Short mmCIF file of C-alpha atoms in Angstrom, two decimals:
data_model
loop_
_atom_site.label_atom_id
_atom_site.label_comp_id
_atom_site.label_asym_id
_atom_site.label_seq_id
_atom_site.Cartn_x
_atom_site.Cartn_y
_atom_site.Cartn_z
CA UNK A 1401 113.73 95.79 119.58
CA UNK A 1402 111.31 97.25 117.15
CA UNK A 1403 108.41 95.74 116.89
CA UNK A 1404 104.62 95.94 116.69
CA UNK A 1405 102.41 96.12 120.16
CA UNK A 1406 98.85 95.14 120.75
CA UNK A 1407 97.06 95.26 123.93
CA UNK A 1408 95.07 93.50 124.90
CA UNK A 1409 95.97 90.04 124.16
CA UNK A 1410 92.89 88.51 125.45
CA UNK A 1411 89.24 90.69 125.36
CA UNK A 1412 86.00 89.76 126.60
CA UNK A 1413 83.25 91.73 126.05
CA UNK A 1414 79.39 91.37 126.02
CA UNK A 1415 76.96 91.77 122.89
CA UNK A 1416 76.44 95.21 122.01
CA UNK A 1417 78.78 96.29 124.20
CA UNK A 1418 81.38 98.99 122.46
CA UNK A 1419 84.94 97.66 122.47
CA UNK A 1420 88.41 99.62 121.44
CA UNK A 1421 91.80 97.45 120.67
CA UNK A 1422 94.99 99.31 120.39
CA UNK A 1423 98.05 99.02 118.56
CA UNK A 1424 101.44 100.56 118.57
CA UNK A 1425 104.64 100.45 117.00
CA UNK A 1426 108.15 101.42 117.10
CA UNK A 1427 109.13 100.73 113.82
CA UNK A 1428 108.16 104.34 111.98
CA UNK A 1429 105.65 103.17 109.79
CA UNK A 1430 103.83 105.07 107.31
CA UNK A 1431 101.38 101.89 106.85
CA UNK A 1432 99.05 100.40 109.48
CA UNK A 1433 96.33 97.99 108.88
CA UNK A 1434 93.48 96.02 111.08
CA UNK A 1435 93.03 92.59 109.95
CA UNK A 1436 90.41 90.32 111.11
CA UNK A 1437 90.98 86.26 111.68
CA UNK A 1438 88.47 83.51 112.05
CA UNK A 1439 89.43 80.11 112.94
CA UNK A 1440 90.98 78.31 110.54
CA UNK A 1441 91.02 81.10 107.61
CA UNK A 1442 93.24 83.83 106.05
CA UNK A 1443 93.47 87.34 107.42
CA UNK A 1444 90.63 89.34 106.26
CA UNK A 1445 92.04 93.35 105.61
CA UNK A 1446 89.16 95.76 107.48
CA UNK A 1447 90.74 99.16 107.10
CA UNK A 1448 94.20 100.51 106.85
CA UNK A 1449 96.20 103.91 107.11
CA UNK A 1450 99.32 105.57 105.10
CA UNK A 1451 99.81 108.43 107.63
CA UNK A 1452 96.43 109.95 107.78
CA UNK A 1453 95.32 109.15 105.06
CA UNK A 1454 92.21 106.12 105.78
CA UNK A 1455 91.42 103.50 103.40
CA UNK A 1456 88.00 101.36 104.15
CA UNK A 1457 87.25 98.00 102.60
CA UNK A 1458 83.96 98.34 100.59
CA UNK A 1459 83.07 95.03 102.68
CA UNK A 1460 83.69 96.21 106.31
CA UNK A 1461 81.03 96.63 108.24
CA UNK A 1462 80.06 99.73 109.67
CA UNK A 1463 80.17 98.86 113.62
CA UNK A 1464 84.21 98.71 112.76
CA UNK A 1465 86.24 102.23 112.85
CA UNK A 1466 89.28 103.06 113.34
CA UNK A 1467 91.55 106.10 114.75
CA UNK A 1468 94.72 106.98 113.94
CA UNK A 1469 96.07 109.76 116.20
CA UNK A 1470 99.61 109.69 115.62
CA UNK A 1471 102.30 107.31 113.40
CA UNK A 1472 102.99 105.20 116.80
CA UNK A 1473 99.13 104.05 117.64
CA UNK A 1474 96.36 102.93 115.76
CA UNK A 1475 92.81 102.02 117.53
CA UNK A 1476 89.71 99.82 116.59
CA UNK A 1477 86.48 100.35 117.63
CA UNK A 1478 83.73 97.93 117.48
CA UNK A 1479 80.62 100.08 118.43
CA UNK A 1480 78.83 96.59 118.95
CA UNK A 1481 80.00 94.11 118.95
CA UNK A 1482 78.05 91.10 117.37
CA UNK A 1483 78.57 87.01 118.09
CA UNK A 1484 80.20 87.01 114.80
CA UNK A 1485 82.79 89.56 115.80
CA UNK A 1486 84.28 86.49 117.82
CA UNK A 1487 87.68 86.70 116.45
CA UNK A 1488 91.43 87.46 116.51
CA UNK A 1489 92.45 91.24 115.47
CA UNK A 1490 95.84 91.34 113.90
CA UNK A 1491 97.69 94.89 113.83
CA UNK A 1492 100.58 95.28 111.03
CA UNK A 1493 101.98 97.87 109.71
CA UNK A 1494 104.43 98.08 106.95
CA UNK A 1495 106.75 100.53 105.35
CA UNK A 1496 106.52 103.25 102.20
CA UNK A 1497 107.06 101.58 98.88
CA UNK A 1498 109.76 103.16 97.26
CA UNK A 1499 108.05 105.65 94.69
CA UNK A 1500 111.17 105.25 92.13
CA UNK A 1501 109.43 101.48 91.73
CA UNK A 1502 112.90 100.22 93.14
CA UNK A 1503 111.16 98.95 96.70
CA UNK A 1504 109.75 96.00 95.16
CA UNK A 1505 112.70 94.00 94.61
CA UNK A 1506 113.49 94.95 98.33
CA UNK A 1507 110.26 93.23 99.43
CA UNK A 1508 108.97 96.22 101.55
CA UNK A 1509 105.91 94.80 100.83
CA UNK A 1510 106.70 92.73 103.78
CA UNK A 1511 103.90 92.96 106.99
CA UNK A 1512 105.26 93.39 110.58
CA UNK A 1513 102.32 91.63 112.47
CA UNK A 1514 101.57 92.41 116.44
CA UNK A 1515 100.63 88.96 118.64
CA UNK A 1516 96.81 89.76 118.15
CA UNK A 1517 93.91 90.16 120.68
CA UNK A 1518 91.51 87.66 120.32
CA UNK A 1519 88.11 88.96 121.08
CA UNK A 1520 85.28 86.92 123.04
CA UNK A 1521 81.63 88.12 122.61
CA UNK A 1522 79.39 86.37 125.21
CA UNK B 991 90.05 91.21 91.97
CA UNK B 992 92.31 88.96 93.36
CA UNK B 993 92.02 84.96 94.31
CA UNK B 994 95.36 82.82 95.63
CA UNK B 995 94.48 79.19 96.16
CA UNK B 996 96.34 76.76 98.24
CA UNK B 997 95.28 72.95 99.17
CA UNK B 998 94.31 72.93 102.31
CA UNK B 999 96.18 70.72 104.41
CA UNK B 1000 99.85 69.16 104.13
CA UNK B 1001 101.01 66.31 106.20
CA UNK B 1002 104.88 65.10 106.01
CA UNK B 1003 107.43 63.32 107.97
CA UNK B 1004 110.20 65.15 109.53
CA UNK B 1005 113.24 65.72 107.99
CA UNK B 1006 111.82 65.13 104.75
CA UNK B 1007 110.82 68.12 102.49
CA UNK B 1008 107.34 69.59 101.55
CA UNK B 1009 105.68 71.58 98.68
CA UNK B 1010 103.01 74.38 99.20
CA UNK B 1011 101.47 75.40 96.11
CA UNK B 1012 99.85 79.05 95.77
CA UNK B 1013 98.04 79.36 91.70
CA UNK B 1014 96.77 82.87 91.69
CA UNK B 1015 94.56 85.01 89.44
CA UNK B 1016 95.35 88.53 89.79
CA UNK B 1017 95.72 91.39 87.39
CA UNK B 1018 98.83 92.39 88.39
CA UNK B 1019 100.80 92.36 91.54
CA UNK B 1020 104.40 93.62 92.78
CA UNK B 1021 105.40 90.24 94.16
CA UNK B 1022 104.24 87.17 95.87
CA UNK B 1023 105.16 86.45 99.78
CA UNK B 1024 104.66 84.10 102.01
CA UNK B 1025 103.96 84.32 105.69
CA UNK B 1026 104.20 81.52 108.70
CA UNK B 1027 101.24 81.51 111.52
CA UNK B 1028 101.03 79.11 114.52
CA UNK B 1029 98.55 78.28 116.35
CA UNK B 1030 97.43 81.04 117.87
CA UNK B 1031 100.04 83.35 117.28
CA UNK B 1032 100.70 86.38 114.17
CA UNK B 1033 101.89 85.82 111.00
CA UNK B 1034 105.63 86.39 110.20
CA UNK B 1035 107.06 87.27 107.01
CA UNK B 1036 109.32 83.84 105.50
CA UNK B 1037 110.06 85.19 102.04
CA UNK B 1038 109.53 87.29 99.08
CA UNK B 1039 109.86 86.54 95.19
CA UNK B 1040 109.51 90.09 93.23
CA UNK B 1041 110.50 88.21 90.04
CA UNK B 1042 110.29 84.75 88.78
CA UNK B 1043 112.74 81.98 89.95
CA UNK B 1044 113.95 80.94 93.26
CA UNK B 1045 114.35 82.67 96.36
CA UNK B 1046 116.67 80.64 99.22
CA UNK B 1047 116.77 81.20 102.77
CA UNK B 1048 118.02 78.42 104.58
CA UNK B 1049 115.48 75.49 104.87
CA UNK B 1050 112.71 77.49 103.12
CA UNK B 1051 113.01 78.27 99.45
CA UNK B 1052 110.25 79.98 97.35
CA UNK B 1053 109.33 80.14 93.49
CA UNK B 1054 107.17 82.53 91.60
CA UNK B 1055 106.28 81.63 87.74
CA UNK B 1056 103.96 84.68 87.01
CA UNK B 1057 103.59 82.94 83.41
CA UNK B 1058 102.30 80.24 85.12
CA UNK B 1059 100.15 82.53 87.61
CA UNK B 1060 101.72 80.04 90.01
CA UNK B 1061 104.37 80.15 93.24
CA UNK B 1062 105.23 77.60 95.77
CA UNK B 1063 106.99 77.10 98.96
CA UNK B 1064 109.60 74.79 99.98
CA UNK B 1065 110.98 73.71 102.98
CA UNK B 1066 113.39 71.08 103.36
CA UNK B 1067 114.65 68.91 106.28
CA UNK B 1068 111.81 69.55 107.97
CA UNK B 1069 111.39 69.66 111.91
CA UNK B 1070 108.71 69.47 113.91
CA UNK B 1071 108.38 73.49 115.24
CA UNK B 1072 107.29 73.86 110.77
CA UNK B 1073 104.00 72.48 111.63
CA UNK B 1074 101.76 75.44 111.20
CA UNK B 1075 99.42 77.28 108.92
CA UNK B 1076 101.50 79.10 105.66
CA UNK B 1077 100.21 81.72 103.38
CA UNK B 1078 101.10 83.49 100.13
CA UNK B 1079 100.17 86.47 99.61
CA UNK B 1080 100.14 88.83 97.10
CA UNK B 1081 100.52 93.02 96.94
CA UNK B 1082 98.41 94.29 93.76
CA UNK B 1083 99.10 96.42 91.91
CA UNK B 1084 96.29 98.50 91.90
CA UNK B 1085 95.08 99.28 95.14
CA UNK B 1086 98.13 100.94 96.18
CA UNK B 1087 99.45 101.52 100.14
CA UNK B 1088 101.18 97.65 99.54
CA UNK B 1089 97.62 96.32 100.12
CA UNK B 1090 98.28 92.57 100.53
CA UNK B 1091 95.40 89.91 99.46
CA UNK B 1092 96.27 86.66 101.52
CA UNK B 1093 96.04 82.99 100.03
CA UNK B 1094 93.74 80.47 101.38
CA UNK B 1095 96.21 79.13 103.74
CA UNK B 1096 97.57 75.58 104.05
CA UNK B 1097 98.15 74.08 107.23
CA UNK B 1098 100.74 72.10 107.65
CA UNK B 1099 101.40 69.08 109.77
CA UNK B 1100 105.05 67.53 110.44
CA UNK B 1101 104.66 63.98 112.01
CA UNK B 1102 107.33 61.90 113.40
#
């Protein structure tokens, strides 16, 4: 099945100490975003890529970055990591919208999510 | 900019059916989805109004009024496995790449 990968599921890491969270996907996606999730709120968008192409929010900090080497796999890096980087990391990616303005009434906005990693600073 | 509120919290009895409310401001946006999340898991994708009415799929139904700046989700005959947080979201217009903005979320809780 196509679907959207993240690994790990569960990270622990120590403050300050860099940390990298992978994603992949099967799907063929030109779109791929990081989201961050605190407890009991909505998704926060930190970055996200059409192909190559990288696309920062003007509010994400600067110890997040992200690679994209190839359509499949999509990294973040957390240079250092901070107790209020204690969070889950949701991976989605979704597909081109149709440029002939058709795509909407497809709903291709639609977001494939991965399961997450949830991220422990101690 | 872009701000979807939602109350915060639902309770309902099972089997019976519940409203979600989503009233938006946004200057524009293709359409206005709405995601499930569990506890602890991802969000997944319910349904999708692009233009204004009602959208059916099986126990979940959503409406978009973009007079009204205002959408909602239904679900009917509902079971305990619905209890869980729900989210609209919307994909601007400007921005481009299908940028989503999420709602506030409402968490739902189905009691017996």
């Amino acid at each position: 099945d196509a679907m959207v990968i993240q690994n790990p599921r569960y990270q622990v890491t120590q403050f300050g100490k860099p940390v990298t969270l992978s994603c992949s996907q099967t799907l063929n996606h030109n779109v791929m975003y990081w989201y961050q999730q605190k407890s009991s709120q909505a998704p926060k968008l930190l970055f996200h890529y059409y192909d190559k192409d990288f696309n920062n929010e003007a509010d994400t900090p600067d110890n997040f970055q992200s690679r994209r080497p190839n359509t499949s796999f999509c990294f973040l890096d957390i240079r250092s990591p901070g107790l209020g980087d204690a969070a889950m990391y949701l991976c989605a990616t979704s597909r081109d919208r149709d440029p002939r303005g058709l795509a909407e009434l497809e709903g291709t906005d639609t977001q494939y999510f991965g399961p997450g990693t949830r991220l422990t600073v101690l | 900019g872009q701000s979807l509120e939602q109350p915060s919290e639902v309770t309902a009895v099972e089997g019976a059916i519940v409203q979600i409310n989503c009233t938006y401001q946004t200057s524009g946006f293709y359409g206005l989805s709405w995601y499930q999340q569990h506890d602890g898991g991802a969000p997944t994708f319910l349904s999708y109004n692009a233009l204004d009415g009602l959208e059916e799929t099986g126990r979940f139904s959503s409406f978009l009024s973009r007079s009204d700046s205002y959408g909602y989700l239904l679900l009917q005959e509902l079971q305990m496995k619905d209890s869980a947080s729900y989210f609209c979201a919307v994909s601007p217009l400007s921005g481009g790449y299908q940028k989503v903005t999420f709602g506030t979320g409402t968490k739902l809780q189905v009691i017996p």
